[in-house]
XYZ file of C-alpha atoms in Angstrom:
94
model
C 45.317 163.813 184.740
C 44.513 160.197 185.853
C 47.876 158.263 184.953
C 50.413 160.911 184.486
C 51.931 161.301 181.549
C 55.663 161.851 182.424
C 55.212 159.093 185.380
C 54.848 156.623 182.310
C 57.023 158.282 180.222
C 60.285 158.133 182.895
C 58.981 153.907 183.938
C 59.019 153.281 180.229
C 62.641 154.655 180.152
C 62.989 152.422 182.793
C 64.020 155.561 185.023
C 63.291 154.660 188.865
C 60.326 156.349 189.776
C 58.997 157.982 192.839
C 55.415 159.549 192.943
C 53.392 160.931 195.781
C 50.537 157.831 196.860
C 47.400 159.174 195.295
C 44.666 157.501 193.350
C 46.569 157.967 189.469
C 49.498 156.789 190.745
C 48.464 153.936 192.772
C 46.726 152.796 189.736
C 50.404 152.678 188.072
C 52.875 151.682 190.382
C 52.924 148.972 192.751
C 55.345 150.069 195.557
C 58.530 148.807 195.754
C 57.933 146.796 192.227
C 57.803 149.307 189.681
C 58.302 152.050 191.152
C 57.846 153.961 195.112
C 55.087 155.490 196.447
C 55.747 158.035 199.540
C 53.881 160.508 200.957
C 53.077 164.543 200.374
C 55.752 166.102 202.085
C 58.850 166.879 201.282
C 60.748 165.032 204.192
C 59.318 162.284 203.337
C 60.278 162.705 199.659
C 63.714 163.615 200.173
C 64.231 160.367 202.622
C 62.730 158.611 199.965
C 65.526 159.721 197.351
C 68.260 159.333 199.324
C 66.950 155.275 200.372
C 66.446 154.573 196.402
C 70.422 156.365 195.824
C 71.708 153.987 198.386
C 70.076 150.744 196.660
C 71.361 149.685 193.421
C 69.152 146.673 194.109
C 66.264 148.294 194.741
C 66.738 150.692 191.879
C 67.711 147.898 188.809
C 64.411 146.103 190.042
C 61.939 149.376 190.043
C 63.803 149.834 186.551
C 63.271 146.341 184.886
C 59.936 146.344 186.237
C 58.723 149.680 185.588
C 59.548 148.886 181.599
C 57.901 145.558 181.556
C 54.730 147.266 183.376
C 55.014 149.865 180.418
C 55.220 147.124 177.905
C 52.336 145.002 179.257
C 50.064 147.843 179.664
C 50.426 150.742 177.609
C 51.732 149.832 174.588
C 50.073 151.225 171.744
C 48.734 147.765 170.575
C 47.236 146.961 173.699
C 45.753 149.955 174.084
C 43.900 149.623 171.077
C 42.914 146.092 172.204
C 41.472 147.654 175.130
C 39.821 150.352 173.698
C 38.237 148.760 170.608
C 36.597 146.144 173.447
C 35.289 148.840 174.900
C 34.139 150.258 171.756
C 32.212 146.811 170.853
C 30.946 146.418 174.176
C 29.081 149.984 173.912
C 27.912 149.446 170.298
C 26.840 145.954 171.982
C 24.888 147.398 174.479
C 23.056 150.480 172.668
């Protein structure tokens, strides 16, 4: 799926998010800034929860930082930005 969909979906609710550290996600979230990356097992996970429960800090940062990420990079306006570059630079190089 590359980015997934309901990763950016919960960050641009501004929704605390925790995803497994894999190439898609680590292309997303920056641990600890926008959301937290753990591992593939579901200690790990579950520690990972219960951490991010205990830290309202922690938690209104990933939040306000997950949204501004969302914002930044994925709005639909940038997006097309990025794409129609793209676009130009294959017509460009045909």
């Amino acid at each position: 799926e590359g980015q997934s969909r309901a990763i950016l979906e919960a960050m641009s609710c501004g929704i605390p998010t925790i995803a497994t550290n894999v190439i898609g996600n680590r292309d997303t979230i920056t641990n600890n800034e926008n959301g937290i990356l753990t591992n593939r097992n579901s200690e790990e996970i579950n520690k990972t929860i219960l951490e991010l429960n205990k830290n309202a800090k922690l938690r209104n940062k990933i939040s306000r930082n997950a949204r501004s990420y969302i914002l930044e990079n994925c709005d639909l306006k940038v997006v097309m930005k990025k794409t129609q570059k793209e676009i130009n630079l294959l017509i460009k190089n045909e």
